[in-house]
Short mmCIF file of C-alpha atoms and ligand atoms in Angstrom, two decimals:
data_model
loop_
_atom_site.label_atom_id
_atom_site.label_comp_id
_atom_site.label_asym_id
_atom_site.label_seq_id
_atom_site.Cartn_x
_atom_site.Cartn_y
_atom_site.Cartn_z
CA MET M 1 -213.94 -39.34 25.53
CA SER M 2 -214.84 -40.55 22.08
CA THR M 3 -218.35 -40.15 20.77
CA GLN M 4 -219.51 -43.28 19.04
CA LYS M 5 -222.88 -43.13 17.39
CA THR M 6 -225.11 -46.12 17.40
CA ASN M 7 -226.04 -47.75 14.13
CA LYS M 8 -229.78 -48.02 14.66
CA GLU M 9 -230.41 -50.60 11.96
CA SER M 10 -227.86 -53.02 13.29
CA LEU M 11 -229.09 -52.47 16.86
CA HIS M 12 -232.53 -53.78 15.92
CA ARG M 13 -230.90 -57.06 14.95
CA ARG M 14 -229.31 -57.44 18.36
CA ARG M 15 -230.98 -59.45 21.12
CA ILE M 16 -230.88 -58.71 24.81
CA MET M 17 -232.35 -60.27 27.90
CA ILE M 18 -233.86 -58.16 30.68
CA LEU M 19 -233.91 -59.77 34.09
CA TYR M 20 -236.35 -58.10 36.46
CA THR M 21 -235.42 -58.73 40.10
CA GLY M 22 -237.53 -56.04 41.81
CA GLY M 23 -236.69 -52.61 43.22
CA THR M 24 -238.45 -49.25 43.15
CA ILE M 25 -238.64 -49.24 39.34
CA GLY M 26 -241.57 -51.68 39.39
CA MET M 27 -243.07 -50.82 42.76
CA ILE M 28 -246.44 -49.40 43.67
CA ARG M 29 -247.42 -47.51 46.80
CA THR M 30 -249.30 -49.64 49.37
CA GLU M 31 -250.38 -49.08 52.95
CA GLN M 32 -247.20 -50.85 54.07
CA GLY M 33 -244.99 -48.68 51.84
CA TYR M 34 -243.64 -49.30 48.31
CA MET M 35 -243.73 -52.92 47.15
CA PRO M 36 -242.89 -54.64 43.82
CA GLN M 37 -245.98 -55.33 41.66
CA LYS M 38 -245.30 -57.41 38.60
CA GLU M 39 -248.61 -56.97 36.74
CA THR M 40 -248.62 -53.18 37.01
CA PHE M 41 -245.00 -53.01 35.89
CA HIS M 42 -245.62 -55.17 32.80
CA ARG M 43 -248.76 -53.22 31.94
CA LEU M 44 -246.82 -49.95 32.12
CA LEU M 45 -243.99 -51.34 30.01
CA ASP M 46 -246.53 -52.28 27.34
CA GLN M 47 -247.50 -48.61 27.20
CA ILE M 48 -243.99 -47.37 26.34
CA PRO M 49 -243.91 -47.26 22.52
CA GLU M 50 -240.12 -46.72 22.41
CA LEU M 51 -239.54 -50.23 23.73
CA THR M 52 -240.80 -51.75 20.50
CA SER M 53 -239.34 -49.10 18.21
CA GLU M 54 -237.20 -50.09 15.21
CA ALA M 55 -234.33 -48.28 16.91
CA MET M 56 -234.37 -50.65 19.85
CA PRO M 57 -232.91 -54.15 20.13
CA GLN M 58 -235.11 -57.23 20.33
CA TRP M 59 -235.65 -58.13 23.96
CA ASP M 60 -237.13 -60.73 26.26
CA MET M 61 -237.89 -60.23 29.90
CA ILE M 62 -237.74 -62.74 32.73
CA ASP M 63 -239.11 -62.00 36.19
CA MET M 64 -237.33 -63.32 39.23
CA GLU M 65 -239.74 -64.89 41.71
CA PRO M 66 -240.36 -63.47 44.20
CA LEU M 67 -239.56 -59.88 43.22
CA LEU M 68 -237.54 -58.22 45.94
CA ASP M 69 -236.78 -54.95 47.56
CA SER M 70 -233.03 -55.11 47.06
CA SER M 71 -232.41 -54.72 50.79
CA ASN M 72 -233.42 -58.39 50.92
CA ILE M 73 -230.94 -59.58 48.30
CA THR M 74 -228.56 -62.28 49.53
CA VAL M 75 -225.89 -64.55 48.10
CA TYR M 76 -228.73 -66.91 47.16
CA GLU M 77 -230.23 -64.31 44.78
CA TRP M 78 -226.80 -63.46 43.35
CA ASN M 79 -226.47 -67.12 42.42
CA ARG M 80 -229.94 -67.11 40.85
CA ILE M 81 -229.18 -63.99 38.82
CA GLY M 82 -225.82 -65.40 37.75
CA GLN M 83 -227.48 -68.69 36.83
CA MET M 84 -230.18 -66.98 34.75
CA ILE M 85 -227.53 -65.10 32.79
CA ALA M 86 -225.23 -68.10 32.42
CA ALA M 87 -228.06 -70.34 31.16
CA ARG M 88 -228.78 -67.86 28.32
CA TYR M 89 -225.30 -66.50 27.80
CA ASP M 90 -224.96 -67.74 24.21
CA GLN M 91 -228.48 -66.71 23.16
CA TYR M 92 -228.17 -62.97 23.82
CA ASP M 93 -225.81 -60.14 22.92
CA GLY M 94 -226.21 -58.43 26.27
CA PHE M 95 -228.11 -58.38 29.54
CA VAL M 96 -229.99 -55.78 31.58
CA VAL M 97 -230.64 -56.48 35.26
CA LEU M 98 -233.44 -54.37 36.77
CA HIS M 99 -232.61 -54.07 40.45
CA GLY M 100 -233.36 -51.96 43.51
CA THR M 101 -230.89 -49.17 44.09
CA ASP M 102 -230.08 -49.94 47.72
CA THR M 103 -227.80 -52.89 47.04
CA MET M 104 -227.29 -52.50 43.30
CA ALA M 105 -223.58 -51.72 43.72
CA TYR M 106 -223.12 -54.93 45.75
CA THR M 107 -224.87 -57.05 43.13
CA ALA M 108 -222.94 -55.39 40.31
CA SER M 109 -219.69 -56.11 42.17
CA ALA M 110 -220.67 -59.72 42.86
CA LEU M 111 -221.65 -60.37 39.23
CA SER M 112 -218.40 -58.83 37.98
CA PHE M 113 -216.50 -61.56 39.84
CA MET M 114 -218.97 -64.42 39.34
CA LEU M 115 -219.26 -64.09 35.54
CA ARG M 116 -215.77 -65.32 34.76
CA GLY M 117 -214.57 -64.71 31.22
CA ASN M 118 -217.57 -62.46 30.55
CA ARG M 119 -217.24 -60.38 27.39
CA LYS M 120 -220.84 -59.18 27.03
CA PRO M 121 -222.42 -56.05 28.47
CA VAL M 122 -224.30 -56.77 31.69
CA VAL M 123 -226.00 -53.51 32.70
CA LEU M 124 -227.68 -53.04 36.07
CA THR M 125 -230.23 -50.30 36.40
CA GLY M 126 -233.36 -49.27 38.30
CA SER M 127 -234.91 -46.02 39.36
CA GLN M 128 -235.45 -43.73 42.31
CA ILE M 129 -239.10 -43.08 41.38
CA PRO M 130 -241.36 -45.98 40.31
CA LEU M 131 -242.36 -46.22 36.65
CA CYS M 132 -245.98 -45.78 37.71
CA GLU M 133 -245.32 -42.26 38.99
CA ILE M 134 -245.41 -39.14 36.92
CA ARG M 135 -241.82 -37.91 37.28
CA SER M 136 -240.22 -41.35 37.11
CA ASP M 137 -236.59 -41.71 36.05
CA ALA M 138 -237.30 -45.35 35.11
CA ARG M 139 -238.00 -44.79 31.42
CA ASP M 140 -234.66 -43.18 30.56
CA ASN M 141 -232.65 -45.53 32.77
CA LEU M 142 -234.28 -48.58 31.20
CA ILE M 143 -234.06 -47.44 27.57
CA THR M 144 -230.43 -46.31 27.85
CA ALA M 145 -229.42 -49.49 29.69
CA MET M 146 -231.02 -51.52 26.87
CA LEU M 147 -229.09 -49.59 24.22
CA VAL M 148 -225.81 -50.10 26.08
CA ALA M 149 -226.56 -53.82 26.50
CA ALA M 150 -227.24 -54.14 22.77
CA GLU M 151 -224.06 -52.47 21.61
CA ASP M 152 -220.80 -54.33 21.35
CA LYS M 153 -218.83 -51.65 23.16
CA VAL M 154 -218.75 -52.66 26.82
CA HIS M 155 -217.40 -56.06 27.80
CA GLU M 156 -218.01 -55.97 31.52
CA VAL M 157 -220.60 -55.65 34.29
CA CYS M 158 -221.64 -52.02 34.59
CA LEU M 159 -224.32 -49.86 36.16
CA TYR M 160 -226.31 -47.21 34.31
CA PHE M 161 -228.10 -44.52 36.28
CA GLY M 162 -228.98 -40.87 35.79
CA GLY M 163 -226.86 -40.25 32.71
CA LYS M 164 -223.75 -42.14 33.82
CA LEU M 165 -222.50 -45.55 32.90
CA LEU M 166 -220.18 -46.75 35.67
CA ARG M 167 -218.03 -49.82 36.17
CA GLY M 168 -220.19 -52.03 38.39
CA ASN M 169 -217.51 -52.88 40.92
CA ARG M 170 -216.45 -49.23 41.26
CA ALA M 171 -219.94 -47.88 41.86
CA MET M 172 -221.54 -46.86 45.14
CA LYS M 173 -224.99 -45.52 45.95
CA TYR M 174 -224.22 -41.92 46.67
CA SER M 175 -227.59 -40.25 47.02
CA ALA M 176 -230.65 -41.56 48.81
CA ASP M 177 -233.00 -39.23 46.96
CA GLY M 178 -231.20 -37.69 43.97
CA LEU M 179 -231.81 -38.96 40.45
CA ILE M 180 -228.07 -39.17 39.86
CA ALA M 181 -227.83 -41.71 42.62
CA PHE M 182 -224.54 -43.47 41.86
CA GLU M 183 -220.93 -42.40 41.61
CA SER M 184 -217.63 -44.19 41.08
CA PRO M 185 -215.34 -41.78 42.95
CA ASN M 186 -212.14 -43.59 42.10
CA TYR M 187 -212.79 -44.40 38.45
CA PRO M 188 -214.09 -42.31 35.56
CA PRO M 189 -217.52 -43.09 34.07
CA LEU M 190 -217.43 -45.65 31.26
CA ALA M 191 -219.83 -43.42 29.34
CA GLU M 192 -221.72 -40.19 29.81
CA VAL M 193 -225.14 -39.87 28.32
CA GLY M 194 -226.51 -36.65 26.89
CA ILE M 195 -227.66 -36.22 23.33
CA ASP M 196 -225.33 -39.13 22.49
CA ILE M 197 -223.93 -41.99 24.49
CA ARG M 198 -220.30 -40.92 24.76
CA TYR M 199 -218.15 -43.93 25.63
CA ASN M 200 -214.87 -43.32 27.41
CA THR M 201 -213.06 -45.98 25.41
CA ALA M 202 -209.82 -45.63 27.41
CA ALA M 203 -211.69 -46.58 30.61
CA LEU M 204 -213.33 -49.75 29.27
CA LEU M 205 -211.95 -53.22 30.01
CA PRO M 206 -210.77 -55.10 26.92
CA PRO M 207 -212.80 -58.22 26.02
CA CYS M 208 -211.76 -61.27 28.06
CA GLU M 209 -209.90 -64.00 26.26
CA GLY M 210 -210.83 -67.04 28.35
CA SER M 211 -214.06 -68.98 28.08
CA PHE M 212 -217.17 -67.98 30.03
CA SER M 213 -218.15 -69.75 33.23
CA LEU M 214 -220.21 -68.97 36.32
CA GLN M 215 -218.61 -69.11 39.76
CA ARG M 216 -221.40 -69.66 42.24
CA LEU M 217 -220.94 -68.03 45.63
CA GLU M 218 -221.10 -69.59 49.05
CA ASN M 219 -222.55 -67.73 52.00
CA VAL M 220 -219.15 -67.38 53.64
CA PRO M 221 -219.19 -65.72 57.10
CA ILE M 222 -217.59 -62.30 56.65
CA GLY M 223 -217.91 -59.00 58.46
CA VAL M 224 -217.46 -55.25 58.07
CA ILE M 225 -216.27 -52.99 60.89
CA LYS M 226 -216.37 -49.22 60.58
CA VAL M 227 -214.02 -47.58 63.07
CA PHE M 228 -215.03 -44.39 64.87
CA PRO M 229 -213.56 -42.21 67.62
CA GLY M 230 -213.97 -44.01 70.92
CA ILE M 231 -214.51 -47.46 69.37
CA GLN M 232 -214.23 -50.15 72.02
CA PHE M 233 -212.32 -52.87 70.26
CA ASP M 234 -212.85 -55.42 73.01
CA LEU M 235 -216.54 -55.57 72.00
CA PHE M 236 -215.41 -57.16 68.74
CA ASP M 237 -213.34 -59.84 70.44
CA ALA M 238 -216.36 -62.14 70.55
CA ILE M 239 -216.84 -62.16 66.77
CA MET M 240 -213.17 -62.84 66.02
CA THR M 241 -213.61 -66.59 65.98
CA GLU M 242 -212.37 -69.21 63.57
CA SER M 243 -215.67 -69.13 61.74
CA LEU M 244 -215.11 -65.53 60.62
CA LYS M 245 -213.40 -65.98 57.26
CA GLY M 246 -212.91 -62.40 56.19
CA ILE M 247 -213.34 -58.92 57.57
CA VAL M 248 -213.37 -55.53 55.89
CA VAL M 249 -212.16 -52.76 58.20
CA GLU M 250 -213.34 -49.33 57.09
CA THR M 251 -210.64 -47.05 58.45
CA PHE M 252 -210.00 -43.32 58.59
CA GLY M 253 -208.22 -41.65 55.67
CA THR M 254 -205.36 -43.67 54.26
CA GLY M 255 -205.91 -46.66 56.56
CA ASN M 256 -205.65 -45.30 60.07
CA ILE M 257 -207.27 -46.73 63.18
CA PRO M 258 -207.40 -45.54 66.78
CA GLU M 259 -204.70 -47.20 68.86
CA GLY M 260 -207.32 -48.52 71.26
CA GLY M 261 -204.99 -48.67 74.27
CA ASP M 262 -203.59 -52.18 74.41
CA LYS M 263 -206.86 -53.75 73.21
CA LEU M 264 -206.56 -53.65 69.45
CA LEU M 265 -203.39 -55.51 68.61
CA PRO M 266 -204.26 -58.72 70.45
CA ILE M 267 -207.62 -58.79 68.66
CA ILE M 268 -206.07 -58.32 65.23
CA ARG M 269 -203.46 -60.95 66.02
CA LYS M 270 -206.16 -63.31 67.18
CA ALA M 271 -208.06 -62.81 63.93
CA SER M 272 -204.90 -63.43 61.98
CA ALA M 273 -204.07 -66.57 63.96
CA ASN M 274 -207.62 -67.81 63.35
CA GLY M 275 -207.04 -67.49 59.62
CA THR M 276 -209.33 -64.51 59.09
CA VAL M 277 -208.42 -62.39 56.06
CA MET M 278 -208.49 -58.71 57.02
CA ILE M 279 -208.93 -56.07 54.30
CA VAL M 280 -208.38 -52.40 54.99
CA THR M 281 -210.53 -49.88 53.14
CA SER M 282 -211.03 -46.16 53.64
CA GLN M 283 -214.11 -44.33 54.88
CA CYS M 284 -213.25 -41.62 52.35
CA PRO M 285 -215.04 -42.36 49.07
CA HIS M 286 -212.19 -40.81 47.11
CA GLY M 287 -208.53 -41.78 47.42
CA THR M 288 -206.60 -44.84 48.45
CA VAL M 289 -205.40 -46.73 51.52
CA SER M 290 -201.67 -46.60 52.04
CA LEU M 291 -200.78 -48.86 54.95
CA GLY M 292 -197.78 -47.82 57.01
CA THR M 293 -197.88 -44.14 56.04
CA TYR M 294 -198.86 -43.27 59.62
CA GLU M 295 -198.02 -45.06 62.84
CA THR M 296 -201.76 -45.58 63.28
CA SER M 297 -201.96 -47.89 60.28
CA TYR M 298 -198.68 -49.65 60.93
CA ALA M 299 -200.24 -52.03 63.46
CA LEU M 300 -202.68 -53.30 60.86
CA LYS M 301 -199.88 -54.00 58.44
CA GLN M 302 -197.74 -55.71 61.06
CA ALA M 303 -200.64 -57.94 62.04
CA GLY M 304 -201.06 -59.19 58.48
CA ALA M 305 -203.94 -57.06 57.21
CA VAL M 306 -203.95 -56.39 53.47
CA SER M 307 -204.58 -53.12 51.73
CA GLY M 308 -207.73 -52.75 49.69
CA TYR M 309 -206.24 -49.61 48.09
CA ASP M 310 -209.16 -47.67 46.58
CA ILE M 311 -211.67 -50.55 46.47
CA THR M 312 -215.22 -49.82 47.62
CA THR M 313 -216.56 -51.71 50.62
CA GLU M 314 -219.23 -53.14 48.29
CA ALA M 315 -216.60 -54.62 45.98
CA ALA M 316 -214.40 -55.79 48.90
CA VAL M 317 -217.33 -57.74 50.38
CA ALA M 318 -218.21 -59.30 47.01
CA LYS M 319 -214.59 -60.15 46.30
CA LEU M 320 -214.19 -61.93 49.64
CA TYR M 321 -217.28 -64.05 48.91
CA TYR M 322 -215.91 -64.83 45.47
CA LEU M 323 -212.38 -65.78 46.49
CA PHE M 324 -213.52 -67.97 49.39
CA SER M 325 -216.08 -69.63 47.12
CA ARG M 326 -213.28 -70.57 44.75
CA GLY M 327 -211.75 -72.62 47.54
CA LEU M 328 -208.42 -70.79 47.51
CA ASP M 329 -206.18 -70.92 50.55
CA ARG M 330 -205.70 -67.92 52.81
CA GLU M 331 -202.42 -66.73 51.28
CA ALA M 332 -203.83 -66.95 47.75
CA ILE M 333 -206.87 -64.96 48.88
CA LYS M 334 -204.71 -62.32 50.55
CA SER M 335 -202.57 -61.84 47.48
CA ARG M 336 -205.62 -61.57 45.21
CA MET M 337 -207.28 -59.08 47.53
CA GLU M 338 -204.36 -56.74 46.82
CA CYS M 339 -204.62 -57.19 43.04
CA SER M 340 -207.09 -56.02 40.49
CA LEU M 341 -209.07 -58.96 39.08
CA ARG M 342 -211.82 -57.07 37.20
CA GLY M 343 -210.69 -53.45 37.37
CA GLU M 344 -212.11 -53.07 40.88
CA MET M 345 -209.04 -51.33 42.30
CA SER M 346 -206.16 -49.19 41.13
CA SER M 347 -203.50 -51.47 42.54
CA GLU M 348 -200.48 -51.71 40.28
CA ASN M 349 -200.65 -55.48 40.53
CA ALA M 350 -203.16 -57.18 38.32
CA LYS M 351 -203.88 -60.87 38.61
CA ASP M 352 -205.75 -63.28 36.48
CA SER M 353 -208.57 -64.72 38.45
N1 LIG I 1 -235.55 -50.10 48.59
C1 LIG I 1 -235.49 -50.04 47.15
C2 LIG I 1 -234.67 -51.21 46.69
O1 LIG I 1 -233.47 -51.19 46.81
C3 LIG I 1 -234.89 -48.75 46.71
C4 LIG I 1 -234.80 -48.55 45.23
O2 LIG I 1 -234.94 -49.44 44.41
O3 LIG I 1 -234.51 -47.39 44.83
O4 LIG I 1 -235.22 -52.18 46.22
#
């Protein structure tokens, strides 16, 4: 890791945009449970003197309407977030997206693919405890995310939470109640934050060379199946229709599935014949799929499934949406699913997207 200190004077000349989409960070407690509350959140932000300090960048904030609990985020909101960034891309040095933690890793993954040619920091953050509460983690997460967004060090979509800056499409929500809620088990943190922000320069993506554009996503029908002992594969036969474009199969260990008597192979073959792209990921957060290592993963390989290597399910889902939305044919999608487009997997193959 290399420690790179921030030049505070130059940071104050930088301009960032904060996009507030909802999430616990701006919620208040109601009789129906926590809900986003815009006025309270803005009032509390006005009371944080650090946000207008000389050491901070200049910033503007835009609220997404309506504010959401991130469990309700869909492809529609990803397009809105992408559009809001794209429309202001040239006006700002970096972007912070305030987001609920539940689906933050999905949104970070989606944005990493959608923002083609992006070379600016886009930092997602939020909090486990609302800003209005006494022990909130919101203040540090917000301030650090703003500093990262203002610096010209990171050229990719990332996620800052609880002292760690992670690659967005490598992150997963790891703790439902801890303040260090995210991990990227198969990729080192892009930076660790203590007294200084220590960037791991070797882990950062180099700035993109192409021009910036937004790829909007379509709400492509895709699915995720998690296998378990005793799974009755014939129950899934009904969903294996031509309208299912892609499926992520979360397997045991390095890509293994139960043999399922004679039920499984015909279903996989049917999916393949229907044109469904099947991606194999592992239920283990750490490590990689290696299809064909065991007999129990051989069937998947034979039937035309592709390896997702060490990709997260969050990134696999987002990548399927992205590749189908680009209108690529099935073979082109399959080959890209096995390649790293934005550093989302450790496959040896890298492809330009
Ligand atoms: N349910 C909340 C959300 O994802 C949780 C959080 O933000 O921590 O919006």
